[in-house]
mmCIF file of C-alpha atoms and ligand atoms in Angstrom:
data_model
loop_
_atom_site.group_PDB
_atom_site.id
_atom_site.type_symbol
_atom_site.label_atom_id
_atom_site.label_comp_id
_atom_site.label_asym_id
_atom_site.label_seq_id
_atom_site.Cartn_x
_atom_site.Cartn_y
_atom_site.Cartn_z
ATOM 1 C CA UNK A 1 76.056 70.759 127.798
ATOM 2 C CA UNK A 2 79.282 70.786 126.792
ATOM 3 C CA UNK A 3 80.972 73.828 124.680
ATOM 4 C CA UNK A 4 81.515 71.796 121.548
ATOM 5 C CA UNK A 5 78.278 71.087 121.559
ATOM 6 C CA UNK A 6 76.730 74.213 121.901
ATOM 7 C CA UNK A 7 78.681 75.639 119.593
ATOM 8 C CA UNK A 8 77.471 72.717 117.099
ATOM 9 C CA UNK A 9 73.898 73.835 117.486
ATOM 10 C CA UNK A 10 75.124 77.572 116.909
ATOM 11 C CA UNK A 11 76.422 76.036 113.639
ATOM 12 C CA UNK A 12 73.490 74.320 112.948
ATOM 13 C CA UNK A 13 71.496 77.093 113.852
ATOM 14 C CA UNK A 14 72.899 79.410 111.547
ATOM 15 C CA UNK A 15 73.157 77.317 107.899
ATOM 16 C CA UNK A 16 70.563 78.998 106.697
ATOM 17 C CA UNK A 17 72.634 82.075 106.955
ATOM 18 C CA UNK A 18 75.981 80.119 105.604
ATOM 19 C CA UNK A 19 74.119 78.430 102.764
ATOM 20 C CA UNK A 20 72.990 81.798 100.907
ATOM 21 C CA UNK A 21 74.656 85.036 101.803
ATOM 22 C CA UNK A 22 77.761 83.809 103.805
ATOM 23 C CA UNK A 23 78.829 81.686 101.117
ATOM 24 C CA UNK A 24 78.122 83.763 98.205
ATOM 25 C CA UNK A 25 80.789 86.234 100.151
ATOM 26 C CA UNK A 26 83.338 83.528 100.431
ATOM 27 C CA UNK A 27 83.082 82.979 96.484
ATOM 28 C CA UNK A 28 83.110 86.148 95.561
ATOM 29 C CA UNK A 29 86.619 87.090 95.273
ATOM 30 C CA UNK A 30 87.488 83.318 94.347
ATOM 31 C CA UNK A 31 89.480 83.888 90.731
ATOM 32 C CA UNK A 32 88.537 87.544 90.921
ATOM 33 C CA UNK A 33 90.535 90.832 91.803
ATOM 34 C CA UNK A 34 90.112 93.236 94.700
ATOM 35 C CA UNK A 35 88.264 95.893 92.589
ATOM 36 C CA UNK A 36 85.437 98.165 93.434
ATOM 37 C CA UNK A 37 83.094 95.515 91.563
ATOM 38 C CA UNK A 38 84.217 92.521 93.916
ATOM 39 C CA UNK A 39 84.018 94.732 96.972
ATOM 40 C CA UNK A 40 80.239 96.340 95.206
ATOM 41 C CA UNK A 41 79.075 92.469 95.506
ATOM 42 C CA UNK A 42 80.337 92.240 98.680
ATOM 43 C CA UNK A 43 77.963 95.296 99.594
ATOM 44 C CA UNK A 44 75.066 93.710 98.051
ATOM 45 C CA UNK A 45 75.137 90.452 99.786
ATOM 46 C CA UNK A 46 75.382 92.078 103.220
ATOM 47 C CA UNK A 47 72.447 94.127 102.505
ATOM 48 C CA UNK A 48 70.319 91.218 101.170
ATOM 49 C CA UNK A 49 71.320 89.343 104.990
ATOM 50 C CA UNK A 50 69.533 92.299 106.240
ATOM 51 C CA UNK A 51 73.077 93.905 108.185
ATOM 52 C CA UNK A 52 71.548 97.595 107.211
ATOM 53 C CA UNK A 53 72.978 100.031 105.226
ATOM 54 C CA UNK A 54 74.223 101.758 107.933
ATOM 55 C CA UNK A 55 75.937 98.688 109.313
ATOM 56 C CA UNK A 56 76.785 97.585 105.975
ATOM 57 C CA UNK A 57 78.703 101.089 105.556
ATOM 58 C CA UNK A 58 80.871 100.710 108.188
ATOM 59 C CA UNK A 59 82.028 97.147 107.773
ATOM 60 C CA UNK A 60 82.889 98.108 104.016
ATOM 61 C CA UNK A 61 84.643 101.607 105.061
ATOM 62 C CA UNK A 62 86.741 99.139 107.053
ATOM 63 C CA UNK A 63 87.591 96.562 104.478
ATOM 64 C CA UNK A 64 87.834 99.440 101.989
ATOM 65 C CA UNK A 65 91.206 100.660 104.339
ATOM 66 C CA UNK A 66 93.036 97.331 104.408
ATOM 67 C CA UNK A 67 93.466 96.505 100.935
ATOM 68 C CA UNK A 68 94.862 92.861 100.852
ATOM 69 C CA UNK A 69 98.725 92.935 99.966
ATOM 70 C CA UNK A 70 100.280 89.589 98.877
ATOM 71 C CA UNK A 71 98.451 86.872 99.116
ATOM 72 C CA UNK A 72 98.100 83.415 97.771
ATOM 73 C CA UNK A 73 94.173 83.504 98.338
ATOM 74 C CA UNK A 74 92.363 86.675 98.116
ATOM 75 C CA UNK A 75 88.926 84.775 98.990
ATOM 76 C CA UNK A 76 90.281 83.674 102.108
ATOM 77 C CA UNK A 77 91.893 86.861 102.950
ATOM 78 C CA UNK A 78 88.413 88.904 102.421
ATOM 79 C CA UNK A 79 86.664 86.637 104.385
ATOM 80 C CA UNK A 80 89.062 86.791 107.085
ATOM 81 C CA UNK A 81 89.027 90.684 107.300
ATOM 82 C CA UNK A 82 85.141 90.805 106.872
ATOM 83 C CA UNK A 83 85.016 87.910 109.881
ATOM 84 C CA UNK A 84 86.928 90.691 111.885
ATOM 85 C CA UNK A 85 85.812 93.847 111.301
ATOM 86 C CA UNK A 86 82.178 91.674 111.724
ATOM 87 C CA UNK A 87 83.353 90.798 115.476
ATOM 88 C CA UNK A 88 84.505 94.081 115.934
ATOM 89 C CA UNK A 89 81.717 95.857 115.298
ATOM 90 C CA UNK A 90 79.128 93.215 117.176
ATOM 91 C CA UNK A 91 81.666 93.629 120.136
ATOM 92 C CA UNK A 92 82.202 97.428 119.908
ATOM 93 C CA UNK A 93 78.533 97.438 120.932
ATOM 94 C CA UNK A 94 77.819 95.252 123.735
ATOM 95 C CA UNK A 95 78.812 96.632 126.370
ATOM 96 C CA UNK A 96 77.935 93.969 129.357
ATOM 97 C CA UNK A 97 78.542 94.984 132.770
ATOM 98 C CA UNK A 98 75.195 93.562 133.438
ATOM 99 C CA UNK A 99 76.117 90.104 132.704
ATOM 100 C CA UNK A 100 78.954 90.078 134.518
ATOM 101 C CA UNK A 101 76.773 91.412 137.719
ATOM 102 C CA UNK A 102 73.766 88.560 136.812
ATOM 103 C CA UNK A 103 71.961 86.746 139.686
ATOM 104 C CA UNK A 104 74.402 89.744 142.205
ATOM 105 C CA UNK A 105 70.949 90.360 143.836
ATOM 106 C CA UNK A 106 68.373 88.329 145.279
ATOM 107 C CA UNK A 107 65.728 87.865 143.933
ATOM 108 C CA UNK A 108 66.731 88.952 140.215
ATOM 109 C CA UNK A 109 64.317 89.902 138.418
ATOM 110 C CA UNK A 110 63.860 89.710 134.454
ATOM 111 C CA UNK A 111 60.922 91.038 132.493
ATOM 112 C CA UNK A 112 60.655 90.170 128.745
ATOM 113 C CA UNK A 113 58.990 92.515 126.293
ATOM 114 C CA UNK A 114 57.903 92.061 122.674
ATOM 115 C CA UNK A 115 55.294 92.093 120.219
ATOM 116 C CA UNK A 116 53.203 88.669 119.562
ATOM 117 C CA UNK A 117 54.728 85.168 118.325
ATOM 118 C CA UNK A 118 58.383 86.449 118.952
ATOM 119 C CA UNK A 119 59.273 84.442 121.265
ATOM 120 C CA UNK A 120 58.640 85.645 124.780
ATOM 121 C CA UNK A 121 57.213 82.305 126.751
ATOM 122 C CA UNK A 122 59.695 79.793 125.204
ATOM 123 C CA UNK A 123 62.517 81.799 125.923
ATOM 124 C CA UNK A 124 61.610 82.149 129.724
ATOM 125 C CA UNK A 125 60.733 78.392 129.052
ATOM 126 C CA UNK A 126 64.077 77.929 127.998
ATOM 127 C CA UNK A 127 65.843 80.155 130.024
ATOM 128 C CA UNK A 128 64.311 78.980 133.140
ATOM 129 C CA UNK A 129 65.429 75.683 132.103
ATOM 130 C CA UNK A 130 68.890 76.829 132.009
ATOM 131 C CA UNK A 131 69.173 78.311 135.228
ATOM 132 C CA UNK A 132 67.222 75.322 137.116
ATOM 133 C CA UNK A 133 70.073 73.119 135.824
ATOM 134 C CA UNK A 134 72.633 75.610 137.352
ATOM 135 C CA UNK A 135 70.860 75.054 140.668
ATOM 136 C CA UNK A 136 68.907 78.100 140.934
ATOM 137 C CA UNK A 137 65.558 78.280 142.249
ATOM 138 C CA UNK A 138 63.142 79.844 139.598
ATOM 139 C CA UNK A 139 59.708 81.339 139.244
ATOM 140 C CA UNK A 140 58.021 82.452 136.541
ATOM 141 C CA UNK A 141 54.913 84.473 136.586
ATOM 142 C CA UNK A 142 52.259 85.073 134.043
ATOM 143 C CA UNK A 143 52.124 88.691 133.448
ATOM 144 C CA UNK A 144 50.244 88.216 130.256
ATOM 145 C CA UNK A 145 46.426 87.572 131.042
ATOM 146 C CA UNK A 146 45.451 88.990 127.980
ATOM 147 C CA UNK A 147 44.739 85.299 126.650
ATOM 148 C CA UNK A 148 44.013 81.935 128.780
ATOM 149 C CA UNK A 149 46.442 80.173 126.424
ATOM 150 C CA UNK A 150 48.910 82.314 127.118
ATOM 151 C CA UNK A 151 48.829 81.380 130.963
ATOM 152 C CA UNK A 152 48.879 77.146 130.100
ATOM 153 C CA UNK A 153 51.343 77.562 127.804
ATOM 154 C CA UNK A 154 53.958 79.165 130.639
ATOM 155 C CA UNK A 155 52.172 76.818 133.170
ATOM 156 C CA UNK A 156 53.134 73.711 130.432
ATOM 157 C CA UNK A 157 56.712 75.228 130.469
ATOM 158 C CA UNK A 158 56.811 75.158 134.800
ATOM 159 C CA UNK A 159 55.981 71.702 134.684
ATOM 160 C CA UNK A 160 58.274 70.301 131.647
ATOM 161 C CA UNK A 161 61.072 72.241 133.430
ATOM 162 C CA UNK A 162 60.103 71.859 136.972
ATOM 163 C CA UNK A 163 59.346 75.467 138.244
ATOM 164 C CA UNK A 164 56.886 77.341 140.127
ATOM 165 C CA UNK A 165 54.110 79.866 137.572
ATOM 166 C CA UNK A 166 52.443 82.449 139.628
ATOM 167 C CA UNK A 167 49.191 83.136 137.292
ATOM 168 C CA UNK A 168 45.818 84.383 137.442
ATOM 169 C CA UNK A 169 42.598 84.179 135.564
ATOM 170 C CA UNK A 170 42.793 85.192 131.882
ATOM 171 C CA UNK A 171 41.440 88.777 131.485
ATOM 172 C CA UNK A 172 43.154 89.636 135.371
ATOM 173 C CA UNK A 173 44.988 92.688 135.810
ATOM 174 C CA UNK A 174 48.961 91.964 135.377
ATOM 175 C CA UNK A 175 50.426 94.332 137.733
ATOM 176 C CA UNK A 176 48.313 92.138 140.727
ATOM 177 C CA UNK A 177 49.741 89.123 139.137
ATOM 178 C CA UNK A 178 53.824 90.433 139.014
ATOM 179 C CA UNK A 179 52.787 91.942 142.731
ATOM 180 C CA UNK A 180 51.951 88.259 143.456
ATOM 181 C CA UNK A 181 55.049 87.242 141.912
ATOM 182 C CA UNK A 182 57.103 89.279 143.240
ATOM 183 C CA UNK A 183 55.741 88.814 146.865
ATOM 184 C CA UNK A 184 56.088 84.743 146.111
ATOM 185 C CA UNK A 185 60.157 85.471 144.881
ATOM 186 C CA UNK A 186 60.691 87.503 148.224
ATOM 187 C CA UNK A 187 59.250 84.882 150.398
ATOM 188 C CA UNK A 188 60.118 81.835 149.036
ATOM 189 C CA UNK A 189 63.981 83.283 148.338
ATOM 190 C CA UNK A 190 63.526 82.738 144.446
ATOM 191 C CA UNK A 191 66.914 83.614 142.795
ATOM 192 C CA UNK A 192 65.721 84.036 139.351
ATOM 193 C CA UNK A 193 61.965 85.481 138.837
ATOM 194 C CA UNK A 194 61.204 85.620 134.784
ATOM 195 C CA UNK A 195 58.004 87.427 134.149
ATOM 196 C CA UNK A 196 55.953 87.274 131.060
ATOM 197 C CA UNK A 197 53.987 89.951 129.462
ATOM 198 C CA UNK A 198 51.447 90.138 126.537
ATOM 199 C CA UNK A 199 52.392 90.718 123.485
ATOM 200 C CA UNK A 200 49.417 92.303 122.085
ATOM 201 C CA UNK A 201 46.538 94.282 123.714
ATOM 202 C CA UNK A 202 43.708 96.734 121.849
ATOM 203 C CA UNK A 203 45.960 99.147 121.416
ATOM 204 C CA UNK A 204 49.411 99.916 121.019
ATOM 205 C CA UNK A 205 49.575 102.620 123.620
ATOM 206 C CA UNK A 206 47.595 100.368 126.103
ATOM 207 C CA UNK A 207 50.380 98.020 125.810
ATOM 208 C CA UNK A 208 52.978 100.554 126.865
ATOM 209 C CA UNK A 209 51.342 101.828 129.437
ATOM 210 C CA UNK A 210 50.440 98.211 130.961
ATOM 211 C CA UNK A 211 54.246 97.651 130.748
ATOM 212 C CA UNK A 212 54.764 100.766 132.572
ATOM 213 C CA UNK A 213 52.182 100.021 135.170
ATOM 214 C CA UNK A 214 53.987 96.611 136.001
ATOM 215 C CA UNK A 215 57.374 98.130 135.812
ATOM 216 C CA UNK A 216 56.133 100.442 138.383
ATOM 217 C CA UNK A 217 54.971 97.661 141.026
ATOM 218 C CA UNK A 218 58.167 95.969 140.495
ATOM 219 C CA UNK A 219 60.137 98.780 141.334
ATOM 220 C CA UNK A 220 57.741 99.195 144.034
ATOM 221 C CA UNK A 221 58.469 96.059 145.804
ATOM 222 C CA UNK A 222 62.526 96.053 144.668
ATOM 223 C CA UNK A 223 64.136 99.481 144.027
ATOM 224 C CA UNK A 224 66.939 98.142 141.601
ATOM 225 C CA UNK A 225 64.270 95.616 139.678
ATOM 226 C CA UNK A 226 63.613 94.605 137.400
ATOM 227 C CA UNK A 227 67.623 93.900 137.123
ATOM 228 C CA UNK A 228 67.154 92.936 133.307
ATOM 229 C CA UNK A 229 64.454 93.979 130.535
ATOM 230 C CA UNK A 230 65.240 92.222 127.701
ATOM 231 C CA UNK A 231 63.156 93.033 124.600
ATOM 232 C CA UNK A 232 62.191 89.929 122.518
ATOM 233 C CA UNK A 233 63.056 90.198 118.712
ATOM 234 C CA UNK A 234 62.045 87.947 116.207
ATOM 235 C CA UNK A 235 65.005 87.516 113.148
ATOM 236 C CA UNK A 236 63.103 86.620 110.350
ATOM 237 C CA UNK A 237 60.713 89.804 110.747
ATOM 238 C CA UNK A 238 64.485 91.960 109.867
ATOM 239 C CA UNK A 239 64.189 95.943 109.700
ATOM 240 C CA UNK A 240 59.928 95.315 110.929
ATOM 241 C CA UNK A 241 61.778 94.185 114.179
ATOM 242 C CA UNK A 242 63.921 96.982 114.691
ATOM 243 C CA UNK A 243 61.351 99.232 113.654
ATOM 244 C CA UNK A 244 59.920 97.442 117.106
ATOM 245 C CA UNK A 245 62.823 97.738 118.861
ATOM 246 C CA UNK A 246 62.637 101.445 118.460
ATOM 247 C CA UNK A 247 58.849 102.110 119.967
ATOM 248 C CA UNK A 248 59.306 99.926 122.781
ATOM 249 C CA UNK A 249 63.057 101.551 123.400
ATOM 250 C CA UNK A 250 60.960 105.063 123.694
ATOM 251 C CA UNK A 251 58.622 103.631 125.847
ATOM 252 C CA UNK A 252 60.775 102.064 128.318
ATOM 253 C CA UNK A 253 64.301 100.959 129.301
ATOM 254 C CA UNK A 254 65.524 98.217 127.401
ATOM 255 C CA UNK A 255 68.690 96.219 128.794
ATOM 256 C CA UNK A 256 69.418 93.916 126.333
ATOM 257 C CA UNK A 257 67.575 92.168 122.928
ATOM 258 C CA UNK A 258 66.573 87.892 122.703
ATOM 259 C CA UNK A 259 67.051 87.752 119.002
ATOM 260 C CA UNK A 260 64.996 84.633 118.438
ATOM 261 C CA UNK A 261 64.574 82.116 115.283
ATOM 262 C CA UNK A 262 67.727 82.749 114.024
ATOM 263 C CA UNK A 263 67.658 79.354 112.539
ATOM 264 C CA UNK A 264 64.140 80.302 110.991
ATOM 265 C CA UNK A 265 65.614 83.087 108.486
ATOM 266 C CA UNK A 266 68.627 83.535 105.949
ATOM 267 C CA UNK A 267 68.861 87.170 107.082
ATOM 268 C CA UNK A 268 70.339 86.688 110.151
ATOM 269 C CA UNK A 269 72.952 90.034 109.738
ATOM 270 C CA UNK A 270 69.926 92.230 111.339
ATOM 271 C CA UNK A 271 72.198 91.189 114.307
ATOM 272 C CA UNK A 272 74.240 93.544 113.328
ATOM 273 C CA UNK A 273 72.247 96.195 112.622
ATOM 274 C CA UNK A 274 70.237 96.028 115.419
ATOM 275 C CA UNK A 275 73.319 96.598 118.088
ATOM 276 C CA UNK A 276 74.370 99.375 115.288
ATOM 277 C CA UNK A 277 71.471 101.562 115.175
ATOM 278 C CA UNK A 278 69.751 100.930 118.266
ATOM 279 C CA UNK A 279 72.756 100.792 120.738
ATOM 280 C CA UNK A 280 71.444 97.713 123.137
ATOM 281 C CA UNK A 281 73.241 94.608 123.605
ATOM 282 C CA UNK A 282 72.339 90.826 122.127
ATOM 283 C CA UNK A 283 72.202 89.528 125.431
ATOM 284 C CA UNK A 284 70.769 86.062 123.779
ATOM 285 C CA UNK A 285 70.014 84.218 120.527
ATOM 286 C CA UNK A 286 67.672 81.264 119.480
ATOM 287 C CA UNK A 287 69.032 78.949 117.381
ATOM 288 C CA UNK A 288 65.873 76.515 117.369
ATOM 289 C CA UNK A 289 63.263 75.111 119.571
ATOM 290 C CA UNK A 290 65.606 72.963 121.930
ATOM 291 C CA UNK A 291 66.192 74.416 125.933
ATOM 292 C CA UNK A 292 69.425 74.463 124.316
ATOM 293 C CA UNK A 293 68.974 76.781 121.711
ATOM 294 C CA UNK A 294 68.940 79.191 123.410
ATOM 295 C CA UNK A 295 72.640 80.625 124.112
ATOM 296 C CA UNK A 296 74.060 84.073 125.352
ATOM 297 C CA UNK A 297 75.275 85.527 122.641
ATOM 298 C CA UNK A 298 79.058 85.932 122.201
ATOM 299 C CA UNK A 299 80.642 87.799 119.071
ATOM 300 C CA UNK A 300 83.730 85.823 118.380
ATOM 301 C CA UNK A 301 81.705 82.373 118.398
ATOM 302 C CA UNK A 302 78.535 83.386 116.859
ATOM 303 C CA UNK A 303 80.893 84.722 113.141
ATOM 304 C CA UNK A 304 83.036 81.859 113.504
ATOM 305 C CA UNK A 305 79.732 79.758 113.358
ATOM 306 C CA UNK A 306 78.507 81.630 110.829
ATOM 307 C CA UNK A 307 82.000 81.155 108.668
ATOM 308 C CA UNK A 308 82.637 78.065 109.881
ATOM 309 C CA UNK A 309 82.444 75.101 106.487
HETATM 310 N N1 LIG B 401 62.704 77.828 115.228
HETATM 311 C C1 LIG B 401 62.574 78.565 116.331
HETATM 312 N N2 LIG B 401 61.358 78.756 116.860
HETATM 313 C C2 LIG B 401 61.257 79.519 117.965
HETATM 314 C C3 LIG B 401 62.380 80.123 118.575
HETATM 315 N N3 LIG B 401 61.938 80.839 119.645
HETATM 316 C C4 LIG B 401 60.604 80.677 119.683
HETATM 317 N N4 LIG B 401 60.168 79.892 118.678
HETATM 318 C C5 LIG B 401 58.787 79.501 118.342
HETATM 319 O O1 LIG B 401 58.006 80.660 118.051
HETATM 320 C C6 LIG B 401 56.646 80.455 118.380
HETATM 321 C C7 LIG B 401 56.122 81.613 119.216
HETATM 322 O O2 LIG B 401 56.766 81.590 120.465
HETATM 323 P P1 LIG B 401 56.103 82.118 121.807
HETATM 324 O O3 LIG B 401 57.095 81.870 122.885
HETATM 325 O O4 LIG B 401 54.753 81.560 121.984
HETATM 326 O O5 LIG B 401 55.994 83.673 121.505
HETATM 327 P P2 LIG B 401 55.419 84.820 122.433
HETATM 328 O O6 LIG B 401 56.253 86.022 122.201
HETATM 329 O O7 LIG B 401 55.276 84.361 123.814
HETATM 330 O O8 LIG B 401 53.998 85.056 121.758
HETATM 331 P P3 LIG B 401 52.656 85.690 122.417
HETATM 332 O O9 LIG B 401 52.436 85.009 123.716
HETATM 333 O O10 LIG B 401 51.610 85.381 121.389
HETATM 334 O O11 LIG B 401 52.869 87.156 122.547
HETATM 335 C C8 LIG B 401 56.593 79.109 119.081
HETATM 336 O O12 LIG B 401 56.136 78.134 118.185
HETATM 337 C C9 LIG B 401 58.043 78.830 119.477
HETATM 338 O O13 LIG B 401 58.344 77.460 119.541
HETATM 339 C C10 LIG B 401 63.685 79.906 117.982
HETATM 340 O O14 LIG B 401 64.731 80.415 118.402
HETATM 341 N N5 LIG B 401 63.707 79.126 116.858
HETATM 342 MG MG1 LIG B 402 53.640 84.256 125.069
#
């Protein structure tokens, strides 16, 4: 797809986010001075988009120190300077050597995390997708066997994208299902293996230590896999999801976050606060329910789509 493009569904992606708090910004200093009630506003919105207080702190401390000199618009001006310090700050935080080293290894191997209905099979779905239209040779493998649906519903995403799903029976054990897999990527020199786990088992601390159990036999078979663990995020569930964020982080390494349904929620700012207080990279965004809707997430492009009239 071409960049225009993508960066049109970004756009579309995001109105909900431009129609309520993004605007409301852009009109608040419209006829107005730069006084601590414009700039208390300014707070307010960014805290109702779900950016965090602590996030929210820092963009303001930085707006506070560049009071606007001269200017023929002040709205524009404060938008510009909040666009910047916003790009900044998402930038400051990702920290991406591992993108730049993606696919270096053969086979590379991705495991995605997260609670239930974030997100998990569509973006291997859509991921997968991606990758098979670069060329690569994909598997996927259906770590979670915790529901049968579970395993047609990656098995429906193989065949609508054309790739390979090493599965079991629902109710198998998935470490012998991601040893299968990862025996299948080895053999049949897979360069991208995407593995999916369950979202939800009876407990909480059952699901941690089933993660850790599979982390362990992919290790097992690869010492430097899995290359990526990306933790699946959902946007509209805000500060619940970085609550999330935080158990699984304790529980096991976390490479980067998928924030998903981005176009689902006016509150998409928890982007910012999740790189903030948590410290991991956005490695990817959904924007909608479209292969591509899914898009690595850059800084500059995602707040100029976000700004963007
Ligand atoms: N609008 C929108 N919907 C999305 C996006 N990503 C996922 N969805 C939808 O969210 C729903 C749940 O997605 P799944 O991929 O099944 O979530 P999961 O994490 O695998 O869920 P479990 O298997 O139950 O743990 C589906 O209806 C997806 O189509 C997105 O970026 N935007
Ligand atoms: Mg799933």
């Amino acid at each position: 797809m071409a960049v225009g493009a993508f960066f049109q569904r970004l756009k579309q992606g995001l109105s909900k986010n431009r129609e309520s708090w993004v605007q409301k910004i852009g009109t608040i200093f419209q006829n107005r001075q730069w006084d601590e009630q414009s700039l208390d506003e300014m707070e307010e919105s960014l805290i109702s988009a779900d950016v965090g207080v602590k996030a929210t702190d820092k963009l303001m401390a930085a707006l506070r120190r560049q009071a606007p000199g001269e200017t023929e618009d002040l709205a524009q001006d404060m938008s510009a300077k909040l666009q910047a310090a916003m790009v900044e700050m998402l930038r400051g935080s990702v920290a991406t050597p591992k993108r730049a080293r993606r696919l270096s290894a053969q086979p590379w191997v991705i495991i995605f995390l997260g609670v239930n209905g974030v997100g998990k099979t569509t973006t291997i779905g859509k991921l997968a997708a991606q990758y098979r239209n670069d060329g690569k040779k994909v598997l996927l493998v259906a770590g979670d066997t915790f529901r049968a649906a579970a395993i047609e519903q990656l098995d429906a995403w193989g065949q609508r994208v054309g790739v390979d799903v090493v599965k079991h029976k629902a109710g198998a054990d998935p470490s012998a299902v991601v040893f299968d897999g990862m025996q299948a990527a080895k053999s049949r020199n897979v360069d991208v293996l995407l593995i999916d786990t369950a979202g939800r088992l009876h407990t909480k601390v059952h699901l941690i230590e089933e993660l850790k159990k599979i982390r362990r036999v992919i290790t097992r078979e690869l010492a430097d896999a899995p290359h990526e663990t990306l933790l699946v995020l959902d946007a509209s569930t805000g500060q619940n999801g970085l609550q999330q964020a935080r158990v699984f982080k304790e529980a096991t390494d976390i490479s980067g976050i998928v924030l998903t349904k981005l176009d689902g929620t006016a509150k998409g700012g928890v982007i910012i606060s999740i790189q903030e207080e948590l410290g991991v990279p956005v490695e990817y965004i959904g924007v909608g329910e479209e292969v591509e809707d899914l898009q690595p997430f850059e800084a500059e492009s995602f707040v100029q789509a976000l700004f963007e009239k």
